[in-house]
PDB file of C-alpha atoms in Angstrom:
ATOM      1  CA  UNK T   1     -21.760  26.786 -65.645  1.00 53.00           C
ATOM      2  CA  UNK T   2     -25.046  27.685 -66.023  1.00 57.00           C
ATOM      3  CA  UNK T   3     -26.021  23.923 -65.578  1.00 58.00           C
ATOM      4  CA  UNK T   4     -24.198  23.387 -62.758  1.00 56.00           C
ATOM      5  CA  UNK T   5     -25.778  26.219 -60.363  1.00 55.00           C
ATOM      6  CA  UNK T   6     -29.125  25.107 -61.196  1.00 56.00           C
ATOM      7  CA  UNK T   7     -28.683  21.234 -60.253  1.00 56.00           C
ATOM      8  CA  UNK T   8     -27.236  22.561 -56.871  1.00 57.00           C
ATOM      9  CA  UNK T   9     -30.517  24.501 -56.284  1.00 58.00           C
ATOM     10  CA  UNK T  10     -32.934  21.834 -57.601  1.00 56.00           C
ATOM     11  CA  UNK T  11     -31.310  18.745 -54.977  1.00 61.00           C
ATOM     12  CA  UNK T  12     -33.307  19.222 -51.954  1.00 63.00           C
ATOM     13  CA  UNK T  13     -32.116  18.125 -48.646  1.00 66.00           C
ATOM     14  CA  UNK T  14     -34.060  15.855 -46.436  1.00 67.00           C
ATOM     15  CA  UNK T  15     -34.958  17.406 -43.232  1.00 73.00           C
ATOM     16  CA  UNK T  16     -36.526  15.057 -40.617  1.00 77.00           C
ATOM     17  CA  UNK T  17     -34.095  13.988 -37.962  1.00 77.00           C
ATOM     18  CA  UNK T  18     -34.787  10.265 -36.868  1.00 80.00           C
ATOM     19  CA  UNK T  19     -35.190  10.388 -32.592  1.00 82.00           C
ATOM     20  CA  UNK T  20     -35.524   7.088 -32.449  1.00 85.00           C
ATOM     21  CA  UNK T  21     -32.115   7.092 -30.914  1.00 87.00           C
ATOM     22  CA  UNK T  22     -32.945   9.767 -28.912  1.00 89.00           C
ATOM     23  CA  UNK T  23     -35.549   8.370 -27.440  1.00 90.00           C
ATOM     24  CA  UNK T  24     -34.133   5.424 -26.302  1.00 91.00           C
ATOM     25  CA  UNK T  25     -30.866   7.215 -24.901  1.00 92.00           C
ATOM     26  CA  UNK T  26     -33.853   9.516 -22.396  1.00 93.00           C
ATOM     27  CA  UNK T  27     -35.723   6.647 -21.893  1.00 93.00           C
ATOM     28  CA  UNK T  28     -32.376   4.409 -20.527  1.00 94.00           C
ATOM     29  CA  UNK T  29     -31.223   7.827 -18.610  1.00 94.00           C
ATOM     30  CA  UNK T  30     -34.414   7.985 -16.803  1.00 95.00           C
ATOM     31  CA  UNK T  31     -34.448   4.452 -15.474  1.00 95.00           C
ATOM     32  CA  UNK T  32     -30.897   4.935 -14.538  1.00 94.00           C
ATOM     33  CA  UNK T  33     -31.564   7.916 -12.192  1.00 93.00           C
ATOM     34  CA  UNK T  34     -34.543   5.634 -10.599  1.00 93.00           C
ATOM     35  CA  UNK T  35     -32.546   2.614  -9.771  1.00 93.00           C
ATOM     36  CA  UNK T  36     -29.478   5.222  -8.704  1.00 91.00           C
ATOM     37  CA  UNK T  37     -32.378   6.702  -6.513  1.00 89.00           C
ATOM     38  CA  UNK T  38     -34.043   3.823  -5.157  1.00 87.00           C
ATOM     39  CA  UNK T  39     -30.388   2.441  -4.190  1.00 87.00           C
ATOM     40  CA  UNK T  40     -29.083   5.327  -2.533  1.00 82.00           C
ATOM     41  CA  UNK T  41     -31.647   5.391   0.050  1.00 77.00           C
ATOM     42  CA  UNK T  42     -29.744   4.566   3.460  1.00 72.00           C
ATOM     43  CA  UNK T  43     -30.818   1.523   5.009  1.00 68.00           C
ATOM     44  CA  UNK T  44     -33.283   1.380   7.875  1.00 64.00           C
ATOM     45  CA  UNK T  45     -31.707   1.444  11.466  1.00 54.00           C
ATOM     46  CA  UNK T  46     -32.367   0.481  14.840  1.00 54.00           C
ATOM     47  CA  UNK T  47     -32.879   2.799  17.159  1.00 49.00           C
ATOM     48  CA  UNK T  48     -32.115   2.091  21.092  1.00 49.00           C
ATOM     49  CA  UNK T  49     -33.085   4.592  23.421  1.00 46.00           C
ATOM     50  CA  UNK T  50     -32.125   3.918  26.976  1.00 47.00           C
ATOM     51  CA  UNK T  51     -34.154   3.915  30.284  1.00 49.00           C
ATOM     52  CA  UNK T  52     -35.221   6.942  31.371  1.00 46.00           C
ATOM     53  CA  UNK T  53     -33.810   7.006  34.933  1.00 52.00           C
ATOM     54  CA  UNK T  54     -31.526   9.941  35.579  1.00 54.00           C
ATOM     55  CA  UNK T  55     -32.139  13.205  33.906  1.00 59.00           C
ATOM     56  CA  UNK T  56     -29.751  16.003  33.590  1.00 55.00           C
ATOM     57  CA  UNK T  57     -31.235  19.152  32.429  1.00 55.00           C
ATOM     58  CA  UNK T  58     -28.654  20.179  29.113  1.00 53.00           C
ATOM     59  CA  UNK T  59     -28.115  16.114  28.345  1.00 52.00           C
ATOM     60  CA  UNK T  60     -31.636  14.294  28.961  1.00 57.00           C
ATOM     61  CA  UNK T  61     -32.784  11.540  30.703  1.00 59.00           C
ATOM     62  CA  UNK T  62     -31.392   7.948  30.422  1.00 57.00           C
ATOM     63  CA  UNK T  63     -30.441   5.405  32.639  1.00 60.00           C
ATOM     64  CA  UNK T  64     -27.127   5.969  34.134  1.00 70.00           C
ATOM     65  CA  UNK T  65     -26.068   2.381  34.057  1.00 75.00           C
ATOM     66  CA  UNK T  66     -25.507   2.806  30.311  1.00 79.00           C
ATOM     67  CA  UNK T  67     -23.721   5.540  30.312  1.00 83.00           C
ATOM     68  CA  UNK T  68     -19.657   5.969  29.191  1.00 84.00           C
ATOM     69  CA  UNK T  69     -18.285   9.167  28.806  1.00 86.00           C
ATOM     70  CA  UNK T  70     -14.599  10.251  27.025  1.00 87.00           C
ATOM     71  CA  UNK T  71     -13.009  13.090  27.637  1.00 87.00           C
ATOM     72  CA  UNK T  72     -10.702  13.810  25.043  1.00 86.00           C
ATOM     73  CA  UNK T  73      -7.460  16.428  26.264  1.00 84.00           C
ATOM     74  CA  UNK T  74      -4.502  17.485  24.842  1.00 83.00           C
ATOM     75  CA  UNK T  75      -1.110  15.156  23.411  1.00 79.00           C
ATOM     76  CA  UNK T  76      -3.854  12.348  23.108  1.00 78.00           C
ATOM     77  CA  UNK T  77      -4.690  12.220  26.685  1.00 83.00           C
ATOM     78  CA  UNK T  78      -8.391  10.775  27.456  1.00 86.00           C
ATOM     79  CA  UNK T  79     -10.195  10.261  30.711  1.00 85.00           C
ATOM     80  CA  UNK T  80     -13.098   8.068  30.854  1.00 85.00           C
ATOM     81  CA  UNK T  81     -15.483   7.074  33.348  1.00 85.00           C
ATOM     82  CA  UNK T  82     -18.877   5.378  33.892  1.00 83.00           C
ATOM     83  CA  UNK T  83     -22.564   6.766  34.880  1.00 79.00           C
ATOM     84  CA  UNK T  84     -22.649  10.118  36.105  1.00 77.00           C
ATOM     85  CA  UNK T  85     -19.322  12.171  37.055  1.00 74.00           C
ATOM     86  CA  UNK T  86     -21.235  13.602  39.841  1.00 74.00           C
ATOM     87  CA  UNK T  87     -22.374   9.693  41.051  1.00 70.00           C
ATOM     88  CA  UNK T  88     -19.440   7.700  38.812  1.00 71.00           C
ATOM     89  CA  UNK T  89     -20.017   3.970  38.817  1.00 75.00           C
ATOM     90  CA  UNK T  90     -16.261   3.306  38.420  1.00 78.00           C
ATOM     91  CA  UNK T  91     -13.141   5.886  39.224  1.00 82.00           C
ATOM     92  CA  UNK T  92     -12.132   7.847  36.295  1.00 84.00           C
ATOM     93  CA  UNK T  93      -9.179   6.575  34.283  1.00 84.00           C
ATOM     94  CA  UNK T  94      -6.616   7.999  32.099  1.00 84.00           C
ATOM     95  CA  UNK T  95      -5.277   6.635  29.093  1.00 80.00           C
ATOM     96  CA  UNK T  96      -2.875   7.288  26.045  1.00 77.00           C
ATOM     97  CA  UNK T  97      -4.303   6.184  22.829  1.00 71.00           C
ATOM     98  CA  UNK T  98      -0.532   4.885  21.711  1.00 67.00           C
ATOM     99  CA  UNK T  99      -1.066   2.164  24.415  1.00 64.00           C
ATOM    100  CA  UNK T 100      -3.996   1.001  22.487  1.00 76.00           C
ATOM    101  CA  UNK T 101      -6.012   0.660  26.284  1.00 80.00           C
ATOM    102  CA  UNK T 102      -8.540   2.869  25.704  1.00 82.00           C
ATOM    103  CA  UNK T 103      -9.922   0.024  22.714  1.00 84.00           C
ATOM    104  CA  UNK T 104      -9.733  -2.504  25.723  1.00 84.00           C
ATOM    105  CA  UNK T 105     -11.520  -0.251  27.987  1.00 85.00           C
ATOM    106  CA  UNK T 106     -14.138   0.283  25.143  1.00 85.00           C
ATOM    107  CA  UNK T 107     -14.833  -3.555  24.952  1.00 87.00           C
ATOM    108  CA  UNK T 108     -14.480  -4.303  28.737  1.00 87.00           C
ATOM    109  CA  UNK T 109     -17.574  -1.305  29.373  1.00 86.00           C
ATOM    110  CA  UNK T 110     -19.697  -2.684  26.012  1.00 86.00           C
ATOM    111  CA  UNK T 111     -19.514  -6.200  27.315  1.00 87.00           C
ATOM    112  CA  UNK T 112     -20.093  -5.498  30.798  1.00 85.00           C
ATOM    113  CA  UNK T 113     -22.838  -3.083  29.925  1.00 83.00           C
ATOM    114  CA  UNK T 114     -24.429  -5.980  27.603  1.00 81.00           C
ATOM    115  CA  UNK T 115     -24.377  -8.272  30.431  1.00 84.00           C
ATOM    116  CA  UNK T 116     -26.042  -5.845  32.882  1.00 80.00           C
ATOM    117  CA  UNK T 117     -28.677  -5.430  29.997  1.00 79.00           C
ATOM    118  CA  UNK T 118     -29.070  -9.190  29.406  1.00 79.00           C
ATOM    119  CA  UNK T 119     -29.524  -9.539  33.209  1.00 81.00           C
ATOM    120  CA  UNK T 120     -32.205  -6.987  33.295  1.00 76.00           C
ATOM    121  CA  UNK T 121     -33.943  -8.539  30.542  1.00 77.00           C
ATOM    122  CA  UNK T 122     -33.143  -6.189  27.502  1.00 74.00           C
ATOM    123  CA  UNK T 123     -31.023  -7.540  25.356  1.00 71.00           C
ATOM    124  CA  UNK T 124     -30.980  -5.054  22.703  1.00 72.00           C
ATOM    125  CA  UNK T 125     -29.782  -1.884  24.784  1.00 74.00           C
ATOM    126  CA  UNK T 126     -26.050  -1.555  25.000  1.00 78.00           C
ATOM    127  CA  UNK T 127     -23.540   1.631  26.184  1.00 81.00           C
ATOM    128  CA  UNK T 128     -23.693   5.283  25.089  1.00 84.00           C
ATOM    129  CA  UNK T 129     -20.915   6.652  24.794  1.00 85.00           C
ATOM    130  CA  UNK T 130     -20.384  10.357  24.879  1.00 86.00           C
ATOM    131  CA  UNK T 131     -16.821  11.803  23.975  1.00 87.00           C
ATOM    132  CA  UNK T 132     -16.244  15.176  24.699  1.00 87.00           C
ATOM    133  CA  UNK T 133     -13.781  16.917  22.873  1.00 87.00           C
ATOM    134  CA  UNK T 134     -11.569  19.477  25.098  1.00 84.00           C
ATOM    135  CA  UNK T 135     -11.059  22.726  22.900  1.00 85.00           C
ATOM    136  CA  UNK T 136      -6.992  21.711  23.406  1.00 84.00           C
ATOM    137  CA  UNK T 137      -7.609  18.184  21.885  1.00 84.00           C
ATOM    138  CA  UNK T 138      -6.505  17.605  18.284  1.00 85.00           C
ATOM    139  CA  UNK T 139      -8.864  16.726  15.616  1.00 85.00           C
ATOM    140  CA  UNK T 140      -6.828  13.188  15.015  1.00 84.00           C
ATOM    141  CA  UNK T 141      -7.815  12.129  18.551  1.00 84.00           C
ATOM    142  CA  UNK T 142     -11.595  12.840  17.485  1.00 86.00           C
ATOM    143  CA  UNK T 143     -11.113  10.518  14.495  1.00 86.00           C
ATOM    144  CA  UNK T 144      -9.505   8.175  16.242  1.00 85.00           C
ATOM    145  CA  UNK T 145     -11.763   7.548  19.226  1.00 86.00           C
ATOM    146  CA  UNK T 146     -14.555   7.833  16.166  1.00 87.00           C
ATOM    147  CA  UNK T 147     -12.531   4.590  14.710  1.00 88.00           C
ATOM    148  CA  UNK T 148     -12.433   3.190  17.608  1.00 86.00           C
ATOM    149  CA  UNK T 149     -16.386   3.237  18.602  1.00 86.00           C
ATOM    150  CA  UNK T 150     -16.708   1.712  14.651  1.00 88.00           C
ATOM    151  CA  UNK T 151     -13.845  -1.065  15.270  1.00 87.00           C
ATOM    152  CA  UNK T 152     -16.167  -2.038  18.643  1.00 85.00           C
ATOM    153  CA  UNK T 153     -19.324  -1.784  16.608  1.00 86.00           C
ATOM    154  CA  UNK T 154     -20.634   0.807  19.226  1.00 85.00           C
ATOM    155  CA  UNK T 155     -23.796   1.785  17.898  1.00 82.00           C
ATOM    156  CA  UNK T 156     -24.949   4.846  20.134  1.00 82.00           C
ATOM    157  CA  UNK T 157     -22.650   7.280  20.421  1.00 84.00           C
ATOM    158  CA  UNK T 158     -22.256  11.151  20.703  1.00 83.00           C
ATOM    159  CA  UNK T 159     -20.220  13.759  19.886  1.00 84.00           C
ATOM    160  CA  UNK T 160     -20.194  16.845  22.381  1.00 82.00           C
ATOM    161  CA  UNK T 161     -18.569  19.554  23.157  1.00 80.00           C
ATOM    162  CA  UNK T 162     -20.526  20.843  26.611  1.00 78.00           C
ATOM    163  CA  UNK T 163     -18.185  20.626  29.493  1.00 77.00           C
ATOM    164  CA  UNK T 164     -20.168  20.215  33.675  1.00 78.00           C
ATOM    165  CA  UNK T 165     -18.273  22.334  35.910  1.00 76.00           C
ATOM    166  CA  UNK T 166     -16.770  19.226  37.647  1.00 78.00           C
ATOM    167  CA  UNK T 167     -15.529  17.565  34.164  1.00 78.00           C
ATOM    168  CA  UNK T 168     -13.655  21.071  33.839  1.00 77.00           C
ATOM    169  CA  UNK T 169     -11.890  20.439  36.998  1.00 77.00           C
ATOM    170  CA  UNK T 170     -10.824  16.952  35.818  1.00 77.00           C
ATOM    171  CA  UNK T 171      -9.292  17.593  33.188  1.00 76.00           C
ATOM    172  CA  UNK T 172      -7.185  20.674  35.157  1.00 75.00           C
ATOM    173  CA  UNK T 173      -6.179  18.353  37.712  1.00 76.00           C
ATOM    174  CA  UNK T 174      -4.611  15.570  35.231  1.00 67.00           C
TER     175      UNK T 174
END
C-alpha cells in the first residue's frame, strides 16, 4: 500500500496548455468581425435635392413642380394632389387603395414629373412625395402607401405628420 501512495505522488503532471489552437480560433474571429464590418456598411446613395423655388416656412423650399403630396384618412381613404394645396397644379383626387388607382396615380405623377425634368434639362430630379398620415388613418395604410413608393422605385419621399390649416379642411369635407 505503501508503494502505491508514493508512485501517485512521484508522477507529475504536465502543465503547459498548447494555444496554438487558441490562437488561431482569435485570430479567424477577428477577421470575421472585419469582413462582417466592412460588409455591413450601407451603400452610398444619391441624393436629389430639388429647386429651390417655393418656400414654406415649417416644410422648406423646393420647387413646386416636383411636389406630390398623400393624405392618408380613415377606412383607407387617400387624397392626393400636386404642387402646393394653396396653388395645386392638378385638383385633388380621392382614391381607395382596394382599387389599386392610387399605384396608377403614383406612376402617371413620376413619369410626368420625369418628363417635365427631362424638358428642363435635369434628368436626375424626379417627384417628392410627402404622405401625411391623418391621426384616424390605420398603420396598414402607412405600410402600404410605403410599398407602394418602393414598387414605383420612388426615391424621395417623406413621412409627415404636420397638417396646413387648408389640408385639415380637406380631409373634413371628403
Amino acid at each position: 500500500m505503501k508503494n502505491l501512495a508514493q508512485k501517485f505522488r512521484d508522477r507529475k503532471s504536465n502543465s503547459r496548455v498548447d494555444l496554438t489552437a487558441m490562437v488561431s480560433v482569435s485570430f479567424l474571429l477577428i477577421s470575421f468581425f472585419m469582413v462582417v464590418n466592412e460588409l455591413s456598411k450601407p451603400p452610398k446613395m444619391n441624393l436629389y435635392l430639388p429647386e429651390k423655388y417655393a418656400c414654406l416656412e415649417n416644410i422648406g423650399c423646393f420647387k413646386a413642380d416636383q411636389l406630390f403630396t398623400i393624405l392618408l384618412d380613415k377606412n383607407g381613404k387617400m387624397i392626393t394632389y400636386s404642387g402646393l394645396l394653396e396653388f395645386p397644379l392638378e385638383k385633388p383626387k380621392e382614391f381607395k387603395f382596394q382599387k389599386n388607382e392610387i399605384r396608377q396615380e403614383v406612376f402617371r405623377k413620376k413619369k410626368e414629373v420625369h418628363d417635365y425634368m427631362i424638358s428642363e434639362g435635369k434628368p436626375m430630379s424626379g417627384v417628392i412625395v410627402i404622405i401625411k398620415p391623418s391621426k384616424h388613418s390605420n398603420y396598414g395604410s402607412l405600410v402600404n402607401i410605403v410599398d407602394e413608393m418602393k414598387i414605383a422605385k420612388i426615391e424621395t419621399y417623406s413621412i409627415v405628420d404636420d397638417f396646413t390649416a387648408e389640408e385639415s379642411k380637406l380631409l373634413a369635407s371628403n
